[in-house]
CSV table of N, CA, C and O in Angstrom, one decimal:
chain,number,residue,atom,x,y,z
A,1,UNK,N,10.0,5.1,-12.7
A,1,UNK,CA,10.0,7.1,-12.4
A,1,UNK,C,9.1,6.2,-11.2
A,1,UNK,O,8.7,7.6,-9.8
A,2,UNK,N,7.8,5.5,-11.6
A,2,UNK,CA,6.8,4.9,-10.7
A,2,UNK,C,7.2,5.0,-9.3
A,2,UNK,O,6.8,4.9,-8.1
A,3,UNK,N,8.3,4.5,-9.2
A,3,UNK,CA,8.8,3.5,-8.1
A,3,UNK,C,9.9,4.7,-7.5
A,3,UNK,O,9.5,4.7,-6.1
A,4,UNK,N,10.2,5.3,-7.9
A,4,UNK,CA,11.0,6.7,-7.3
A,4,UNK,C,10.0,7.5,-6.5
A,4,UNK,O,9.9,7.7,-5.5
A,5,UNK,N,8.3,7.2,-7.2
A,5,UNK,CA,7.4,8.2,-6.4
A,5,UNK,C,6.6,7.5,-5.2
A,5,UNK,O,6.5,8.3,-4.2
A,6,UNK,N,6.6,6.2,-5.2
A,6,UNK,CA,5.9,4.8,-4.2
A,6,UNK,C,7.3,6.2,-3.1
A,6,UNK,O,7.2,5.8,-1.8
A,7,UNK,N,8.2,5.4,-3.7
A,7,UNK,CA,9.7,5.4,-2.5
A,7,UNK,C,9.7,6.8,-1.0
A,7,UNK,O,9.8,6.6,-1.0
A,8,UNK,N,9.8,7.8,-2.6
A,8,UNK,CA,9.0,9.4,-1.6
A,8,UNK,C,8.4,9.3,-0.7
A,8,UNK,O,8.3,9.2,0.6
A,9,UNK,N,6.8,9.1,-1.3
A,9,UNK,CA,5.5,8.7,-0.7
A,9,UNK,C,6.2,7.7,0.5
A,9,UNK,O,5.3,8.2,2.3
A,10,UNK,N,6.8,6.5,0.3
A,10,UNK,CA,6.3,5.6,1.4
A,10,UNK,C,7.3,6.5,2.5
A,10,UNK,O,7.0,6.5,3.7
A,11,UNK,N,8.9,6.6,1.8
A,11,UNK,CA,8.9,7.1,3.5
A,11,UNK,C,9.3,8.1,4.1
A,11,UNK,O,8.4,8.1,5.2
A,12,UNK,N,7.9,9.4,3.4
A,12,UNK,CA,7.1,10.3,4.2
A,12,UNK,C,6.4,10.1,5.0
A,12,UNK,O,5.7,10.5,6.0
A,13,UNK,N,5.0,9.4,4.3
A,13,UNK,CA,4.4,9.3,5.5
A,13,UNK,C,4.6,7.2,5.5
A,13,UNK,O,3.3,7.5,7.0
A,14,UNK,N,4.9,6.6,5.8
A,14,UNK,CA,4.9,5.5,6.5
A,14,UNK,C,5.8,5.3,7.5
A,14,UNK,O,5.9,3.7,8.1
A,15,UNK,N,6.9,5.3,6.8
A,15,UNK,CA,8.1,5.1,7.8
A,15,UNK,C,8.9,6.3,8.8
A,15,UNK,O,9.9,6.6,8.4
A,16,UNK,N,8.3,7.2,9.3
A,16,UNK,CA,8.7,7.8,10.1
A,16,UNK,C,9.7,7.4,11.3
A,16,UNK,O,9.9,7.9,12.5
A,17,UNK,N,8.6,6.4,11.8
A,17,UNK,CA,9.3,5.9,13.3
A,17,UNK,C,10.1,3.8,13.2
A,17,UNK,O,10.0,3.6,11.8
A,18,UNK,N,11.1,4.1,13.8
A,18,UNK,CA,12.0,2.8,13.0
A,18,UNK,C,10.5,1.4,13.3
A,18,UNK,O,10.2,1.3,14.1
A,19,UNK,N,11.4,0.8,12.4
A,19,UNK,CA,10.2,-0.6,11.8
A,19,UNK,C,9.8,-1.6,13.3
A,19,UNK,O,8.8,-2.2,13.7
A,20,UNK,N,11.5,-2.1,13.7
A,20,UNK,CA,11.3,-3.1,14.6
A,20,UNK,C,10.9,-2.3,15.7
A,20,UNK,O,10.3,-3.2,16.7
A,21,UNK,N,10.4,-1.3,16.7
A,21,UNK,CA,10.0,-0.8,17.4
A,21,UNK,C,8.1,-0.8,17.2
A,21,UNK,O,7.3,-1.7,18.5
A,22,UNK,N,7.7,-1.2,16.3
A,22,UNK,CA,5.9,-1.1,16.2
A,22,UNK,C,6.0,-1.8,16.3
A,22,UNK,O,5.9,-3.2,15.9
A,23,UNK,N,4.3,-2.3,17.3
A,23,UNK,CA,4.2,-3.7,17.6
A,23,UNK,C,2.8,-3.3,17.0
A,23,UNK,O,1.8,-4.3,17.0
A,24,UNK,N,1.6,-2.4,17.0
A,24,UNK,CA,0.3,-2.3,15.9
A,24,UNK,C,0.3,-1.0,15.6
A,24,UNK,O,1.2,-0.1,16.0
A,25,UNK,N,-0.6,-0.9,14.6
A,25,UNK,CA,-0.5,-0.1,13.4
A,25,UNK,C,-1.2,1.2,13.6
A,25,UNK,O,-2.4,1.8,13.5
A,26,UNK,N,-1.5,2.1,15.2
A,26,UNK,CA,-2.1,2.6,15.8
A,26,UNK,C,-1.0,3.8,16.0
A,26,UNK,O,-1.9,5.4,16.5
A,27,UNK,N,-0.1,4.9,15.5
A,27,UNK,CA,0.4,5.9,15.7
A,27,UNK,C,1.6,6.5,14.4
A,27,UNK,O,2.2,6.7,14.5
A,28,UNK,N,1.1,5.2,13.4
A,28,UNK,CA,1.6,5.6,12.1
A,28,UNK,C,2.9,5.0,11.5
A,28,UNK,O,3.7,4.4,10.6
A,29,UNK,N,3.0,3.8,12.3
A,29,UNK,CA,4.5,2.7,11.4
A,29,UNK,C,3.5,1.3,11.6
A,29,UNK,O,1.9,1.3,12.6
A,30,UNK,N,4.6,0.7,10.6
A,30,UNK,CA,3.9,-1.0,10.6
A,30,UNK,C,4.4,-1.5,10.6
A,30,UNK,O,5.9,-1.1,10.7
A,31,UNK,N,4.3,-2.3,11.0
A,31,UNK,CA,5.9,-3.7,11.5
A,31,UNK,C,5.3,-4.5,10.4
A,31,UNK,O,4.8,-4.7,9.0
A,32,UNK,N,7.3,-5.2,10.0
A,32,UNK,CA,7.7,-5.6,9.4
A,32,UNK,C,6.5,-7.4,8.8
A,32,UNK,O,6.7,-7.4,10.2
A,33,UNK,N,6.7,-7.2,8.4
A,33,UNK,CA,5.1,-8.5,9.2
A,33,UNK,C,3.9,-8.8,8.1
A,33,UNK,O,3.3,-9.4,7.8
A,34,UNK,N,3.8,-7.1,8.5
A,34,UNK,CA,1.8,-7.0,8.2
A,34,UNK,C,1.9,-7.3,7.6
A,34,UNK,O,2.8,-7.3,5.9
A,35,UNK,N,0.3,-7.5,7.2
A,35,UNK,CA,-0.2,-7.7,5.9
A,35,UNK,C,-1.6,-6.8,5.6
A,35,UNK,O,-2.3,-6.4,6.9
A,36,UNK,N,-2.3,-6.7,4.8
A,36,UNK,CA,-4.1,-6.2,4.5
A,36,UNK,C,-4.5,-7.2,3.2
A,36,UNK,O,-3.6,-7.4,1.8
A,37,UNK,N,-5.4,-7.7,3.0
A,37,UNK,CA,-6.2,-8.3,2.4
A,37,UNK,C,-7.0,-7.3,1.3
A,37,UNK,O,-8.1,-6.6,2.4
A,38,UNK,N,-7.0,-7.4,0.0
A,38,UNK,CA,-8.0,-7.0,-0.2
A,38,UNK,C,-9.9,-7.7,-0.1
A,38,UNK,O,-9.8,-8.8,-0.5
A,39,UNK,N,-10.9,-6.7,0.2
A,39,UNK,CA,-11.8,-7.3,0.0
A,39,UNK,C,-12.0,-7.4,1.5
A,39,UNK,O,-13.6,-8.0,1.9
A,40,UNK,N,-11.5,-7.2,2.2
A,40,UNK,CA,-12.0,-7.6,3.6
A,40,UNK,C,-11.4,-6.1,4.4
A,40,UNK,O,-11.7,-5.5,4.1
A,41,UNK,N,-11.9,-7.0,6.0
A,41,UNK,CA,-12.2,-5.4,6.0
A,41,UNK,C,-11.1,-4.7,7.3
A,41,UNK,O,-11.4,-4.6,8.3
A,42,UNK,N,-9.8,-5.6,7.3
A,42,UNK,CA,-8.9,-4.8,7.8
A,42,UNK,C,-8.1,-3.4,7.4
A,42,UNK,O,-9.0,-2.3,6.4
A,43,UNK,N,-8.4,-2.8,8.2
A,43,UNK,CA,-8.1,-1.4,8.5
A,43,UNK,C,-6.6,-0.6,7.4
A,43,UNK,O,-5.3,-1.8,7.2
A,44,UNK,N,-6.5,0.0,6.9
A,44,UNK,CA,-5.4,0.3,6.0
A,44,UNK,C,-4.5,0.7,7.0
A,44,UNK,O,-5.0,1.4,8.0
A,45,UNK,N,-3.4,1.2,6.6
A,45,UNK,CA,-1.9,1.5,7.5
A,45,UNK,C,-2.0,2.7,7.2
A,45,UNK,O,-2.5,4.3,6.2
A,46,UNK,N,-2.3,3.7,8.6
A,46,UNK,CA,-2.4,5.2,8.4
A,46,UNK,C,-1.2,6.2,9.2
A,46,UNK,O,-0.2,5.2,9.1
A,47,UNK,N,-1.2,7.4,7.7
A,47,UNK,CA,0.4,8.0,8.6
A,47,UNK,C,0.2,8.7,9.7
A,47,UNK,O,-0.9,8.4,11.2
A,48,UNK,N,0.8,9.1,10.7
A,48,UNK,CA,1.1,9.7,11.1
A,48,UNK,C,-0.1,10.8,12.0
A,48,UNK,O,-1.4,10.5,12.9
A,49,UNK,N,-0.1,11.3,11.1
A,49,UNK,CA,-1.9,12.3,10.9
A,49,UNK,C,-2.6,11.7,11.5
A,49,UNK,O,-4.0,12.9,11.5
A,50,UNK,N,-2.9,10.3,10.2
A,50,UNK,CA,-4.1,9.4,9.7
A,50,UNK,C,-4.8,10.5,8.8
A,50,UNK,O,-6.2,10.1,7.8
A,51,UNK,N,-3.6,11.8,8.0
A,51,UNK,CA,-4.6,12.2,6.9
A,51,UNK,C,-4.7,11.6,5.2
A,51,UNK,O,-5.5,11.5,4.8
A,52,UNK,N,-3.9,10.4,6.0
A,52,UNK,CA,-3.1,9.7,4.4
A,52,UNK,C,-3.3,8.5,4.4
A,52,UNK,O,-3.3,7.7,6.0
A,53,UNK,N,-4.0,7.5,4.0
A,53,UNK,CA,-3.9,5.6,3.9
A,53,UNK,C,-3.1,4.8,3.3
A,53,UNK,O,-3.5,5.7,1.8
A,54,UNK,N,-3.1,3.7,3.4
A,54,UNK,CA,-2.4,2.9,2.1
A,54,UNK,C,-3.2,1.6,2.7
A,54,UNK,O,-3.7,0.9,3.4
A,55,UNK,N,-3.7,1.9,1.5
A,55,UNK,CA,-4.4,0.2,1.4
A,55,UNK,C,-5.1,-0.7,0.0
A,55,UNK,O,-4.5,0.5,-0.8
A,56,UNK,N,-6.1,-1.2,-0.1
A,56,UNK,CA,-6.6,-1.7,-1.1
A,56,UNK,C,-8.5,-0.4,-1.3
A,56,UNK,O,-8.8,0.1,-0.7
A,57,UNK,N,-7.7,0.2,-2.6
A,57,UNK,CA,-9.2,0.6,-2.7
A,57,UNK,C,-10.2,0.3,-3.7
A,57,UNK,O,-9.6,-0.3,-5.1
A,58,UNK,N,-11.3,0.0,-3.1
A,58,UNK,CA,-12.2,-0.8,-4.7
A,58,UNK,C,-12.8,-0.1,-5.9
A,58,UNK,O,-12.6,1.9,-5.3
A,59,UNK,N,-12.5,-0.4,-7.2
A,59,UNK,CA,-13.0,0.2,-8.4
A,59,UNK,C,-13.6,0.3,-8.4
A,59,UNK,O,-15.0,-1.2,-7.5
A,60,UNK,N,-14.6,1.3,-8.8
A,60,UNK,CA,-16.2,1.6,-9.0
A,60,UNK,C,-16.5,1.2,-9.8
A,60,UNK,O,-16.5,0.1,-10.6
A,61,UNK,N,-18.3,1.0,-9.4
A,61,UNK,CA,-19.3,0.1,-10.7
A,61,UNK,C,-19.4,-0.1,-12.1
A,61,UNK,O,-19.2,-0.8,-12.7
A,62,UNK,N,-19.0,1.6,-12.0
A,62,UNK,CA,-19.0,1.8,-12.9
A,62,UNK,C,-18.3,1.5,-14.3
A,62,UNK,O,-18.5,1.4,-15.3
A,63,UNK,N,-16.9,0.8,-14.4
A,63,UNK,CA,-16.1,0.0,-14.9
A,63,UNK,C,-16.8,-0.8,-14.6
A,63,UNK,O,-15.8,-1.9,-15.3
A,64,UNK,N,-17.8,-1.6,-14.1
A,64,UNK,CA,-18.4,-3.0,-13.9
A,64,UNK,C,-16.9,-3.9,-13.6
A,64,UNK,O,-16.9,-5.1,-13.6
A,65,UNK,N,-16.5,-3.1,-12.1
A,65,UNK,CA,-15.3,-3.7,-11.3
A,65,UNK,C,-15.3,-3.9,-10.5
A,65,UNK,O,-14.5,-3.3,-9.3
A,66,UNK,N,-16.1,-4.3,-10.0
A,66,UNK,CA,-16.4,-4.2,-8.3
A,66,UNK,C,-15.9,-4.9,-7.3
A,66,UNK,O,-15.9,-5.2,-6.0
A,67,UNK,N,-15.6,-6.4,-7.7
A,67,UNK,CA,-14.1,-7.3,-7.2
A,67,UNK,C,-13.1,-7.2,-7.5
A,67,UNK,O,-12.5,-8.0,-7.1
A,68,UNK,N,-12.6,-5.5,-8.2
A,68,UNK,CA,-11.9,-5.3,-8.7
A,68,UNK,C,-11.1,-4.1,-7.8
A,68,UNK,O,-12.0,-3.4,-6.7
A,69,UNK,N,-10.0,-4.3,-6.8
A,69,UNK,CA,-8.8,-3.4,-6.3
A,69,UNK,C,-7.9,-3.1,-6.3
A,69,UNK,O,-6.9,-3.6,-7.5
A,70,UNK,N,-7.3,-1.1,-5.9
A,70,UNK,CA,-5.7,-1.1,-6.6
A,70,UNK,C,-5.3,-0.6,-5.5
A,70,UNK,O,-5.7,-0.5,-3.9
A,71,UNK,N,-4.0,-0.8,-5.0
A,71,UNK,CA,-3.7,-0.5,-3.9
A,71,UNK,C,-2.6,0.8,-4.5
A,71,UNK,O,-2.2,0.8,-4.8
A,72,UNK,N,-3.2,1.0,-3.2
A,72,UNK,CA,-3.6,3.4,-3.4
A,72,UNK,C,-2.9,3.8,-1.9
A,72,UNK,O,-2.6,3.2,-0.9
A,73,UNK,N,-2.4,5.0,-2.0
A,73,UNK,CA,-2.4,6.0,-1.4
A,73,UNK,C,-3.5,7.0,-1.0
A,73,UNK,O,-3.9,7.2,-2.4
A,74,UNK,N,-4.2,7.2,-0.5
A,74,UNK,CA,-5.8,8.3,-0.6
A,74,UNK,C,-5.6,8.1,1.0
A,74,UNK,O,-5.4,8.7,1.1
A,75,UNK,N,-6.8,9.9,0.9
A,75,UNK,CA,-6.3,11.2,1.3
A,75,UNK,C,-7.7,10.1,2.5
A,75,UNK,O,-8.2,9.6,2.3
A,76,UNK,N,-7.4,10.4,3.8
A,76,UNK,CA,-8.0,9.4,4.2
A,76,UNK,C,-9.3,10.3,5.0
A,76,UNK,O,-10.6,9.9,5.6
A,77,UNK,N,-9.7,11.4,5.3
A,77,UNK,CA,-10.2,12.1,6.8
A,77,UNK,C,-10.8,13.2,5.1
A,77,UNK,O,-11.3,13.9,6.5
A,78,UNK,N,-11.7,12.3,4.7
A,78,UNK,CA,-12.3,13.1,3.7
A,78,UNK,C,-13.5,12.2,3.4
A,78,UNK,O,-12.6,11.1,3.8
A,79,UNK,N,-14.5,12.2,3.4
A,79,UNK,CA,-16.0,11.4,3.2
A,79,UNK,C,-15.1,10.4,1.5
A,79,UNK,O,-15.1,8.9,1.3
A,80,UNK,N,-14.6,10.5,0.8
A,80,UNK,CA,-14.7,10.4,-0.9
A,80,UNK,C,-12.7,10.0,-0.5
A,80,UNK,O,-12.1,11.0,-1.2
A,81,UNK,N,-12.7,9.4,-0.6
A,81,UNK,CA,-11.2,8.7,-0.6
A,81,UNK,C,-10.0,8.8,-1.8
A,81,UNK,O,-10.7,7.7,-2.5
A,82,UNK,N,-10.4,10.3,-1.4
A,82,UNK,CA,-9.0,10.3,-3.7
A,82,UNK,C,-8.0,9.4,-3.6
A,82,UNK,O,-7.4,10.1,-2.0
A,83,UNK,N,-8.1,8.9,-4.6
A,83,UNK,CA,-6.6,8.2,-4.7
A,83,UNK,C,-5.3,9.2,-5.1
A,83,UNK,O,-5.7,10.0,-6.0
A,84,UNK,N,-4.4,9.4,-4.4
A,84,UNK,CA,-3.4,10.4,-4.9
A,84,UNK,C,-1.7,9.2,-5.5
A,84,UNK,O,-0.9,10.1,-5.6
A,85,UNK,N,-1.5,7.8,-5.2
A,85,UNK,CA,-1.0,7.2,-5.8
A,85,UNK,C,-1.5,5.8,-5.7
A,85,UNK,O,-2.0,5.1,-4.7
A,86,UNK,N,-1.1,4.8,-7.2
A,86,UNK,CA,-1.5,3.2,-6.8
A,86,UNK,C,-0.7,2.0,-7.8
A,86,UNK,O,0.5,3.0,-8.1
A,87,UNK,N,-0.5,1.5,-7.0
A,87,UNK,CA,1.5,0.4,-7.2
A,87,UNK,C,0.4,-0.1,-9.3
A,87,UNK,O,-0.8,-0.5,-9.4
A,88,UNK,N,1.1,1.1,-9.4
A,88,UNK,CA,1.3,0.4,-11.5
A,88,UNK,C,2.5,-0.4,-11.5
A,88,UNK,O,3.7,0.0,-11.6
A,89,UNK,N,2.4,-1.5,-12.4
A,89,UNK,CA,3.1,-2.0,-13.2
A,89,UNK,C,3.4,-1.4,-15.1
A,89,UNK,O,1.7,-2.3,-15.5
A,90,UNK,N,4.4,-1.2,-15.0
A,90,UNK,CA,3.8,-0.7,-17.0
A,90,UNK,C,3.1,-2.2,-17.8
A,90,UNK,O,2.6,-2.2,-18.6
A,91,UNK,N,4.1,-3.7,-17.3
A,91,UNK,CA,3.5,-4.5,-18.1
A,91,UNK,C,2.2,-5.0,-17.7
A,91,UNK,O,2.2,-6.2,-18.0
A,92,UNK,N,1.8,-4.7,-16.6
A,92,UNK,CA,0.2,-5.2,-15.9
A,92,UNK,C,0.1,-4.7,-15.5
A,92,UNK,O,-0.4,-3.0,-15.0
A,93,UNK,N,-1.7,-4.7,-15.6
A,93,UNK,CA,-2.4,-4.1,-15.3
A,93,UNK,C,-2.9,-4.3,-13.5
A,93,UNK,O,-2.9,-5.1,-12.9
A,94,UNK,N,-2.8,-2.7,-13.5
A,94,UNK,CA,-2.9,-2.1,-11.8
A,94,UNK,C,-3.9,-2.8,-10.5
A,94,UNK,O,-4.0,-2.9,-9.7
A,95,UNK,N,-5.2,-3.2,-11.0
A,95,UNK,CA,-6.3,-3.5,-11.0
A,95,UNK,C,-5.6,-5.3,-10.3
A,95,UNK,O,-5.7,-5.9,-11.4
A,96,UNK,N,-6.5,-6.2,-9.0
A,96,UNK,CA,-5.9,-7.2,-8.8
A,96,UNK,C,-7.5,-7.1,-7.7
A,96,UNK,O,-8.0,-6.5,-7.9
A,97,UNK,N,-7.4,-8.6,-7.9
A,97,UNK,CA,-9.1,-9.0,-7.7
A,97,UNK,C,-9.1,-9.6,-6.1
A,97,UNK,O,-8.3,-9.1,-5.4
A,98,UNK,N,-10.5,-9.5,-5.7
A,98,UNK,CA,-10.2,-9.9,-3.9
A,98,UNK,C,-9.8,-10.9,-3.4
A,98,UNK,O,-9.5,-11.9,-3.9
A,99,UNK,N,-8.9,-10.7,-2.3
A,99,UNK,CA,-8.4,-11.8,-1.5
A,99,UNK,C,-6.8,-11.5,-2.3
A,99,UNK,O,-6.3,-12.5,-1.8
A,100,UNK,N,-6.1,-10.7,-3.0
A,100,UNK,CA,-5.6,-10.5,-2.5
A,100,UNK,C,-4.4,-9.7,-1.9
A,100,UNK,O,-5.0,-8.9,-1.0
A,101,UNK,N,-3.0,-9.9,-1.7
A,101,UNK,CA,-2.9,-9.4,-0.3
A,101,UNK,C,-1.4,-7.9,-0.6
A,101,UNK,O,-0.2,-9.5,-1.5
A,102,UNK,N,-1.6,-7.7,0.1
A,102,UNK,CA,0.6,-7.1,-0.1
A,102,UNK,C,1.3,-7.5,2.3
A,102,UNK,O,0.1,-7.3,2.4
A,103,UNK,N,1.8,-7.3,1.4
A,103,UNK,CA,2.8,-7.4,3.2
A,103,UNK,C,4.3,-7.0,2.8
A,103,UNK,O,4.7,-6.1,1.6
A,104,UNK,N,4.4,-6.3,4.0
A,104,UNK,CA,5.9,-5.7,3.9
A,104,UNK,C,6.8,-6.9,4.4
A,104,UNK,O,6.7,-7.6,5.9
A,105,UNK,N,7.9,-6.4,4.0
A,105,UNK,CA,8.9,-7.7,4.0
A,105,UNK,C,10.5,-6.8,4.5
A,105,UNK,O,10.6,-6.0,3.6
A,106,UNK,N,11.2,-7.2,5.0
A,106,UNK,CA,11.8,-6.9,5.3
A,106,UNK,C,13.3,-6.5,4.3
A,106,UNK,O,14.0,-5.9,4.3
A,107,UNK,N,13.1,-7.8,3.0
A,107,UNK,CA,14.3,-7.6,2.2
A,107,UNK,C,13.6,-7.4,1.1
A,107,UNK,O,14.4,-7.1,0.0
A,108,UNK,N,12.4,-6.8,0.7
A,108,UNK,CA,12.4,-6.8,-1.0
A,108,UNK,C,11.0,-5.1,-0.8
A,108,UNK,O,10.1,-4.5,-1.6
A,109,UNK,N,10.6,-5.1,0.9
A,109,UNK,CA,9.4,-4.2,0.8
A,109,UNK,C,8.1,-4.5,1.1
A,109,UNK,O,7.9,-5.8,1.2
A,110,UNK,N,7.4,-3.7,0.2
A,110,UNK,CA,5.9,-4.2,0.6
A,110,UNK,C,5.6,-5.8,-1.6
A,110,UNK,O,6.6,-4.6,-2.2
A,111,UNK,N,5.2,-6.0,-1.0
A,111,UNK,CA,4.4,-7.2,-2.2
A,111,UNK,C,3.7,-7.9,-2.2
A,111,UNK,O,3.1,-8.1,-1.3
A,112,UNK,N,2.5,-7.4,-3.7
A,112,UNK,CA,1.3,-7.4,-4.0
A,112,UNK,C,1.1,-9.0,-4.4
A,112,UNK,O,2.1,-9.3,-5.6
A,113,UNK,N,1.1,-10.1,-3.5
A,113,UNK,CA,0.1,-11.8,-4.7
A,113,UNK,C,-1.0,-11.7,-5.0
A,113,UNK,O,-2.2,-10.7,-3.6
A,114,UNK,N,-1.5,-11.2,-5.7
A,114,UNK,CA,-2.7,-12.2,-6.0
A,114,UNK,C,-3.4,-13.2,-5.3
A,114,UNK,O,-3.0,-13.9,-4.8
A,115,UNK,N,-4.9,-13.7,-5.1
A,115,UNK,CA,-5.5,-14.9,-3.9
A,115,UNK,C,-4.2,-15.9,-4.5
A,115,UNK,O,-4.8,-16.7,-3.4
A,116,UNK,N,-3.8,-16.5,-5.1
A,116,UNK,CA,-2.8,-17.7,-5.4
A,116,UNK,C,-1.9,-18.1,-5.2
A,116,UNK,O,-1.0,-18.7,-5.2
A,117,UNK,N,-1.4,-16.3,-4.7
A,117,UNK,CA,-0.3,-16.0,-4.3
A,117,UNK,C,1.6,-16.2,-5.2
A,117,UNK,O,2.7,-15.4,-5.5
A,118,UNK,N,0.2,-15.9,-6.3
A,118,UNK,CA,1.3,-15.0,-7.8
A,118,UNK,C,1.8,-14.1,-7.7
A,118,UNK,O,0.4,-12.7,-7.4
A,119,UNK,N,2.9,-13.1,-7.3
A,119,UNK,CA,3.0,-12.0,-6.4
A,119,UNK,C,3.0,-11.2,-7.9
A,119,UNK,O,3.3,-11.0,-9.8
A,120,UNK,N,2.3,-9.9,-7.6
A,120,UNK,CA,2.0,-9.0,-9.1
A,120,UNK,C,2.6,-8.3,-8.9
A,120,UNK,O,3.0,-7.2,-10.2
A,121,UNK,N,3.0,-7.7,-7.9
A,121,UNK,CA,3.7,-6.0,-8.2
A,121,UNK,C,4.7,-6.0,-6.7
A,121,UNK,O,4.0,-7.1,-5.7
A,122,UNK,N,5.6,-5.6,-6.2
A,122,UNK,CA,7.0,-5.6,-5.8
A,122,UNK,C,7.6,-4.0,-5.9
A,122,UNK,O,7.1,-3.2,-7.0
A,123,UNK,N,7.8,-3.1,-4.7
A,123,UNK,CA,8.8,-1.5,-4.3
A,123,UNK,C,9.9,-1.8,-4.6
A,123,UNK,O,10.3,-0.9,-5.1
A,124,UNK,N,10.2,-3.2,-4.2
A,124,UNK,CA,11.3,-3.3,-4.9
A,124,UNK,C,12.2,-2.2,-3.8
A,124,UNK,O,13.4,-1.4,-4.4
A,125,UNK,N,12.0,-1.9,-2.3
A,125,UNK,CA,12.5,-1.7,-1.5
A,125,UNK,C,13.3,-2.7,-0.4
A,125,UNK,O,13.0,-3.0,0.2
A,126,UNK,N,14.3,-2.4,0.1
A,126,UNK,CA,15.4,-2.7,0.9
A,126,UNK,C,15.4,-1.8,1.7
A,126,UNK,O,15.6,-0.9,1.9
A,127,UNK,N,14.0,-2.4,3.2
A,127,UNK,CA,13.4,-1.9,4.6
A,127,UNK,C,14.8,-1.8,4.9
A,127,UNK,O,15.2,-0.9,5.7
A,128,UNK,N,15.6,-2.5,5.1
A,128,UNK,CA,17.3,-2.4,5.4
A,128,UNK,C,18.2,-1.3,5.5
A,128,UNK,O,18.3,0.0,6.7
A,129,UNK,N,18.3,-0.6,4.2
A,129,UNK,CA,18.4,0.2,3.3
A,129,UNK,C,17.8,1.5,4.0
A,129,UNK,O,18.2,2.4,4.4
A,130,UNK,N,16.8,1.3,3.5
A,130,UNK,CA,15.8,2.5,4.2
A,130,UNK,C,15.5,2.6,5.7
A,130,UNK,O,16.2,4.2,5.9
A,131,UNK,N,15.9,1.8,6.3
A,131,UNK,CA,15.9,2.2,8.1
A,131,UNK,C,17.3,3.0,8.2
A,131,UNK,O,17.2,3.2,9.8
A,132,UNK,N,18.6,2.5,7.7
A,132,UNK,CA,19.4,3.0,7.8
A,132,UNK,C,19.9,4.5,7.6
A,132,UNK,O,20.8,5.0,7.7
A,133,UNK,N,19.0,5.2,6.9
A,133,UNK,CA,19.1,6.9,6.3
A,133,UNK,C,19.0,7.9,7.6
A,133,UNK,O,18.2,7.7,8.2
């Protein structure tokens, strides 16, 4: 169920343009091979309108988890970055530590690895099939 929701959101906000034409992420496109790292100054990937962003959302201090992040889609144009979706695996906590990295791949879609390189989540989307739709 969560994969289906993500698939829709991903198509709607992050893939409106042909990925192989993208050279920079300033118009809503994200090139295959692009990465984001939790806890760095890397900018989130924006929707074409800039209203939504995809990236790492730092979890609050109220949970004593200020070094934990969730891979999320959130409202970008409001001061309080309200999360509307986050990567969730039924078998694993969706929080990842600082230094975790998500990469857009041609064969697996989005792949989230912890700082040691262990895969903790993937979108399981075949980008080649998506680009043909």
